[in-house]
Amino acid sequence: MDERSERTAGTAGAFAGGGRTDPATEAFVTHRNLLFTVAYEMLGSAADAEDVLQETWLRWSGVDLDTVEDRRAYLVRIATRQALTRLRTLGRRRESYVGPWLPEPLLTTPDVAEDVELADSVSMAMLLVLETLAPAERAVFVLREVFDVGYDEIADAVGKSPAAVRQIAHRARAHVAARRPRDVVSAAETRDALQAFQRAVETGELQSLLDVLAPDVVALSDGGGVKRAVPRPVVGAGKVARLLAAGLHRFGAEVSVEPVQVNGCPGLLMRIDGEIDGVVAMRVEGGLVTELYFVRNPDKLSRVERETALSR
């Protein structure tokens, strides 16, 4: 458990001694995974989602529970408001980010992959689509399309009328539909593409990778200004293959790869000399890789050392 997770758990505090259960703490712990998932989908950052949970608990702990009809809905409302505030701040911060920004990858539990809708909603590809939405649009889309929250409840969470929320939801839905993959891709298709990538890394033979790259494939790498990464997107199968070849030449036999579940989808964990160096995820359409994501920023890799539980 990282520092933020420990702080949130500690603030929610184990239940009071002597076997007495604190109802506020019990409700928060019961819905913690849900609240984290809501915040993470809105922010694309586990670290910031943990901060939202901390802020949510601080506000929740001061609520008179006798006035709360639906504790789950109330907690989601608090978390959404905190995430919206943070999302607006992050937008300004990301304008000065060094190189392409990618979501913070999560090593997820098997049940996330089994929930196809949840896995799709937290995939790297979808989180990047959500990044193109305005903050209110992102909040409405996530709450409505992923968590099936009612329009009235969403209106309370985002501070708008139910009619306005319906219009925002319609606009966000159309925006996402125009940018998300058109076909449902099976986990097996993604694994096939990742296996080709893995063979290329392990053998230096790039042809197997070229065979599964779309002609207009786009590769994005996020080093956060700390680790070496390509400063802008690389487009085209030939250029992406040459980029990979250069990386393999640089690190040689020191590189090893391990298949893992990243954000509910098959991914690869890369190590150099046994130390975690990065995560590889993909967007696959029609059996071909259309987008390739490399996350090397060390600040974004703490969640790939252990599984993160997500829920709807």
Tab-separated table of C-alpha atoms in Angstrom, residues 12-30 57 60 65 71:
chain	number	residue	atom	x	y	z
A	12	ALA	CA	-10.944	6.254	7.922
A	13	GLY	CA	-9.345	4.590	10.814
A	14	ALA	CA	-9.835	1.136	11.636
A	15	PHE	CA	-13.043	0.747	13.484
A	16	ALA	CA	-12.924	1.906	17.067
A	17	GLY	CA	-11.609	-0.610	19.576
A	18	GLY	CA	-13.671	-2.912	21.710
A	19	GLY	CA	-15.551	-4.284	18.712
A	20	ARG	CA	-17.618	-1.083	18.313
A	21	THR	CA	-18.345	-0.255	14.679
A	22	ASP	CA	-18.442	3.363	13.517
A	23	PRO	CA	-21.314	3.576	10.956
A	24	ALA	CA	-19.622	6.367	8.976
A	25	THR	CA	-16.390	4.391	8.687
A	26	GLU	CA	-18.257	1.211	7.821
A	27	ALA	CA	-20.113	2.935	4.976
A	28	PHE	CA	-16.920	4.516	3.652
A	29	VAL	CA	-14.986	1.239	3.723
A	30	THR	CA	-17.907	-0.609	2.089
A	57	TRP	CA	-13.583	10.955	4.012
A	60	TRP	CA	-18.120	12.415	5.118
A	65	LEU	CA	-25.956	10.227	9.039
A	71	ARG	CA	-25.170	6.593	1.898
